[in-house]
Amino acid sequence: MNPLVTRIDFKWTRLTLRQPWRTAIAGTKVQLSTLPPEPVVPFKKPFKVELIGGKRYSWCACGHSKNQPFCDGAHKTKAQGLSPLRFVPEKDATVWLCGCKYSNNPPYCDGTHKQAFVLSATLHKHKDS
Ligand code: FES
């Protein structure tokens, strides 16, 4: 085998692989976002819930669940990119779980629901029943 031919073929192959890549980047005008969708506001107050220690809970993070404040799987079709927050309390406790979905300490209420952006938000209404 002629080593020169192999080397030329190798260079040609590298060029054909690189050219479409460079063209695709140069011609790209679509801006992609890596941010997840924003949750909707199903309630503007927290839920008082009695949790059982050691039990696994899934707190709805998207706001689309009909079983607030817990997940019913609605995020799979209505808020892809958001997932429920799963947690297991260490012991039995009565807690306030966030209902507005904007707490900075999820799943627990931290008072964010009193802020203007939540108070002025439109409550999410389920379109299907
Ligand atoms: S209900 Fe969301 S922070 Fe209070």
PDB file of C-alpha atoms and ligand atoms in Angstrom:
ATOM      1  CA  MET A   1       0.000   0.000   0.000  1.00  0.00           C
ATOM      2  CA  ASN A   2       1.271   3.466  -0.859  1.00  0.00           C
ATOM      3  CA  PRO A   3       1.604   5.467   2.415  1.00  0.00           C
ATOM      4  CA  LEU A   4       1.080   8.760   0.555  1.00  0.00           C
ATOM      5  CA  VAL A   5      -2.353   7.717  -0.721  1.00  0.00           C
ATOM      6  CA  THR A   6      -3.430   6.655   2.736  1.00  0.00           C
ATOM      7  CA  ARG A   7      -2.369   9.992   4.192  1.00  0.00           C
ATOM      8  CA  ILE A   8      -4.224  11.951   1.505  1.00  0.00           C
ATOM      9  CA  ASP A   9      -7.338   9.861   2.040  1.00  0.00           C
ATOM     10  CA  PHE A  10      -7.073  10.464   5.759  1.00  0.00           C
ATOM     11  CA  LYS A  11      -6.833  14.243   5.290  1.00  0.00           C
ATOM     12  CA  TRP A  12      -9.754  14.242   2.861  1.00  0.00           C
ATOM     13  CA  THR A  13     -11.885  12.309   5.340  1.00  0.00           C
ATOM     14  CA  ARG A  14     -11.102  14.764   8.128  1.00  0.00           C
ATOM     15  CA  LEU A  15     -12.048  17.676   5.887  1.00  0.00           C
ATOM     16  CA  THR A  16     -15.379  16.203   4.898  1.00  0.00           C
ATOM     17  CA  LEU A  17     -16.220  15.618   8.551  1.00  0.00           C
ATOM     18  CA  ARG A  18     -15.246  19.119   9.616  1.00  0.00           C
ATOM     19  CA  GLN A  19     -16.867  21.139   6.830  1.00  0.00           C
ATOM     20  CA  PRO A  20     -20.512  20.298   7.583  1.00  0.00           C
ATOM     21  CA  TRP A  21     -19.885  20.992  11.255  1.00  0.00           C
ATOM     22  CA  ARG A  22     -18.387  24.436  10.595  1.00  0.00           C
ATOM     23  CA  THR A  23     -21.143  25.295   8.115  1.00  0.00           C
ATOM     24  CA  ALA A  24     -23.818  24.264  10.603  1.00  0.00           C
ATOM     25  CA  ILE A  25     -22.362  26.490  13.335  1.00  0.00           C
ATOM     26  CA  ALA A  26     -21.864  29.469  11.018  1.00  0.00           C
ATOM     27  CA  GLY A  27     -25.387  29.227   9.639  1.00  0.00           C
ATOM     28  CA  THR A  28     -27.126  28.663  12.966  1.00  0.00           C
ATOM     29  CA  LYS A  29     -29.634  31.357  13.825  1.00  0.00           C
ATOM     30  CA  VAL A  30     -31.687  29.401  16.309  1.00  0.00           C
ATOM     31  CA  GLN A  31     -31.137  30.274  19.945  1.00  0.00           C
ATOM     32  CA  LEU A  32     -31.460  27.332  22.232  1.00  0.00           C
ATOM     33  CA  SER A  33     -32.398  27.687  25.866  1.00  0.00           C
ATOM     34  CA  THR A  34     -31.301  25.327  28.574  1.00  0.00           C
ATOM     35  CA  LEU A  35     -33.666  26.888  31.086  1.00  0.00           C
ATOM     36  CA  PRO A  36     -36.563  24.735  32.255  1.00  0.00           C
ATOM     37  CA  PRO A  37     -40.096  26.044  31.781  1.00  0.00           C
ATOM     38  CA  GLU A  38     -41.548  28.248  34.485  1.00  0.00           C
ATOM     39  CA  PRO A  39     -44.068  26.659  36.856  1.00  0.00           C
ATOM     40  CA  VAL A  40     -47.633  27.905  36.835  1.00  0.00           C
ATOM     41  CA  VAL A  41     -49.212  29.222  40.039  1.00  0.00           C
ATOM     42  CA  PRO A  42     -52.013  26.875  41.108  1.00  0.00           C
ATOM     43  CA  PHE A  43     -52.487  28.464  44.559  1.00  0.00           C
ATOM     44  CA  LYS A  44     -51.225  31.572  46.296  1.00  0.00           C
ATOM     45  CA  LYS A  45     -51.043  30.023  49.720  1.00  0.00           C
ATOM     46  CA  PRO A  46     -49.241  27.055  51.238  1.00  0.00           C
ATOM     47  CA  PHE A  47     -50.836  23.723  52.149  1.00  0.00           C
ATOM     48  CA  LYS A  48     -50.798  22.544  55.732  1.00  0.00           C
ATOM     49  CA  VAL A  49     -49.905  18.864  55.469  1.00  0.00           C
ATOM     50  CA  GLU A  50     -49.283  16.139  58.004  1.00  0.00           C
ATOM     51  CA  LEU A  51     -46.322  14.124  56.765  1.00  0.00           C
ATOM     52  CA  ILE A  52     -45.441  10.616  57.870  1.00  0.00           C
ATOM     53  CA  GLY A  53     -41.794  10.038  58.741  1.00  0.00           C
ATOM     54  CA  GLY A  54     -40.001   7.681  56.365  1.00  0.00           C
ATOM     55  CA  LYS A  55     -42.681   7.932  53.678  1.00  0.00           C
ATOM     56  CA  ARG A  56     -41.692   9.112  50.207  1.00  0.00           C
ATOM     57  CA  TYR A  57     -43.513  12.177  48.830  1.00  0.00           C
ATOM     58  CA  SER A  58     -43.427  13.883  45.431  1.00  0.00           C
ATOM     59  CA  TRP A  59     -44.101  17.598  45.651  1.00  0.00           C
ATOM     60  CA  CYS A  60     -45.462  19.095  42.429  1.00  0.00           C
ATOM     61  CA  ALA A  61     -42.936  21.598  41.073  1.00  0.00           C
ATOM     62  CA  CYS A  62     -44.730  22.516  37.847  1.00  0.00           C
ATOM     63  CA  GLY A  63     -48.124  23.557  39.254  1.00  0.00           C
ATOM     64  CA  HIS A  64     -50.126  21.476  36.780  1.00  0.00           C
ATOM     65  CA  SER A  65     -51.021  18.634  39.150  1.00  0.00           C
ATOM     66  CA  LYS A  66     -54.655  18.264  40.116  1.00  0.00           C
ATOM     67  CA  ASN A  67     -53.508  16.670  43.371  1.00  0.00           C
ATOM     68  CA  GLN A  68     -51.803  19.723  44.912  1.00  0.00           C
ATOM     69  CA  PRO A  69     -49.398  20.032  46.526  1.00  0.00           C
ATOM     70  CA  PHE A  70     -48.353  16.605  45.294  1.00  0.00           C
ATOM     71  CA  CYS A  71     -47.427  15.357  41.833  1.00  0.00           C
ATOM     72  CA  ASP A  72     -49.936  13.504  39.671  1.00  0.00           C
ATOM     73  CA  GLY A  73     -47.643  13.117  36.642  1.00  0.00           C
ATOM     74  CA  ALA A  74     -49.018  16.150  34.769  1.00  0.00           C
ATOM     75  CA  HIS A  75     -45.471  17.514  34.238  1.00  0.00           C
ATOM     76  CA  LYS A  76     -44.840  14.734  31.722  1.00  0.00           C
ATOM     77  CA  THR A  77     -47.211  16.305  29.223  1.00  0.00           C
ATOM     78  CA  LYS A  78     -47.685  19.890  30.406  1.00  0.00           C
ATOM     79  CA  ALA A  79     -44.287  20.939  31.738  1.00  0.00           C
ATOM     80  CA  GLN A  80     -41.573  18.845  30.197  1.00  0.00           C
ATOM     81  CA  GLY A  81     -38.289  19.864  31.800  1.00  0.00           C
ATOM     82  CA  LEU A  82     -39.746  20.220  35.271  1.00  0.00           C
ATOM     83  CA  SER A  83     -39.772  17.317  37.675  1.00  0.00           C
ATOM     84  CA  PRO A  84     -41.413  16.795  41.038  1.00  0.00           C
ATOM     85  CA  LEU A  85     -39.290  17.199  44.130  1.00  0.00           C
ATOM     86  CA  ARG A  86     -39.119  13.868  45.901  1.00  0.00           C
ATOM     87  CA  PHE A  87     -38.441  13.874  49.611  1.00  0.00           C
ATOM     88  CA  VAL A  88     -38.689  11.644  52.662  1.00  0.00           C
ATOM     89  CA  PRO A  89     -39.273  13.356  56.022  1.00  0.00           C
ATOM     90  CA  GLU A  90     -37.240  11.883  58.873  1.00  0.00           C
ATOM     91  CA  LYS A  91     -40.176  11.910  61.300  1.00  0.00           C
ATOM     92  CA  ASP A  92     -43.878  12.647  61.449  1.00  0.00           C
ATOM     93  CA  ALA A  93     -44.445  16.371  61.151  1.00  0.00           C
ATOM     94  CA  THR A  94     -47.040  18.963  60.276  1.00  0.00           C
ATOM     95  CA  VAL A  95     -45.536  21.306  57.682  1.00  0.00           C
ATOM     96  CA  TRP A  96     -46.537  24.007  55.232  1.00  0.00           C
ATOM     97  CA  LEU A  97     -45.835  22.883  51.664  1.00  0.00           C
ATOM     98  CA  CYS A  98     -45.510  25.555  49.000  1.00  0.00           C
ATOM     99  CA  GLY A  99     -48.585  26.006  46.827  1.00  0.00           C
ATOM    100  CA  CYS A 100     -47.350  28.835  44.607  1.00  0.00           C
ATOM    101  CA  LYS A 101     -44.363  26.815  43.302  1.00  0.00           C
ATOM    102  CA  TYR A 102     -41.902  29.685  43.706  1.00  0.00           C
ATOM    103  CA  SER A 103     -40.524  28.963  47.178  1.00  0.00           C
ATOM    104  CA  ASN A 104     -36.758  29.223  47.478  1.00  0.00           C
ATOM    105  CA  ASN A 105     -36.889  26.363  49.958  1.00  0.00           C
ATOM    106  CA  PRO A 106     -39.040  23.771  48.197  1.00  0.00           C
ATOM    107  CA  PRO A 107     -41.076  21.843  49.041  1.00  0.00           C
ATOM    108  CA  TYR A 108     -41.633  24.099  52.039  1.00  0.00           C
ATOM    109  CA  CYS A 109     -43.231  27.524  52.026  1.00  0.00           C
ATOM    110  CA  ASP A 110     -40.779  30.347  52.657  1.00  0.00           C
ATOM    111  CA  GLY A 111     -43.199  33.232  52.275  1.00  0.00           C
ATOM    112  CA  THR A 112     -42.455  33.917  48.623  1.00  0.00           C
ATOM    113  CA  HIS A 113     -46.198  33.729  47.946  1.00  0.00           C
ATOM    114  CA  LYS A 114     -46.488  37.155  49.599  1.00  0.00           C
ATOM    115  CA  GLN A 115     -44.296  38.776  46.954  1.00  0.00           C
ATOM    116  CA  ALA A 116     -45.876  40.963  44.278  1.00  0.00           C
ATOM    117  CA  PHE A 117     -45.035  38.693  41.352  1.00  0.00           C
ATOM    118  CA  VAL A 118     -47.009  35.843  42.935  1.00  0.00           C
ATOM    119  CA  LEU A 119     -49.844  38.032  44.194  1.00  0.00           C
ATOM    120  CA  SER A 120     -50.321  39.494  40.713  1.00  0.00           C
ATOM    121  CA  ALA A 121     -49.939  36.168  38.892  1.00  0.00           C
ATOM    122  CA  THR A 122     -52.912  34.587  37.176  1.00  0.00           C
ATOM    123  CA  LEU A 123     -54.010  31.409  38.892  1.00  0.00           C
ATOM    124  CA  HIS A 124     -53.636  28.345  36.732  1.00  0.00           C
ATOM    125  CA  LYS A 125     -56.921  26.754  35.737  1.00  0.00           C
ATOM    126  CA  HIS A 126     -57.101  23.193  34.506  1.00  0.00           C
ATOM    127  CA  LYS A 127     -58.514  23.163  30.988  1.00  0.00           C
ATOM    128  CA  ASP A 128     -59.427  19.501  31.016  1.00  0.00           C
ATOM    129  CA  SER A 129     -61.287  17.808  33.809  1.00  0.00           C
TER     130      SER A 129
HETATM  131  S1  FES B   1     -46.905  29.039  48.973  1.00  0.00           S
HETATM  132 FE1  FES B   1     -45.083  29.186  47.793  1.00  0.00          FE
HETATM  133  S2  FES B   1     -43.715  30.236  49.117  1.00  0.00           S
HETATM  134 FE2  FES B   1     -45.559  30.104  50.268  1.00  0.00          FE
END
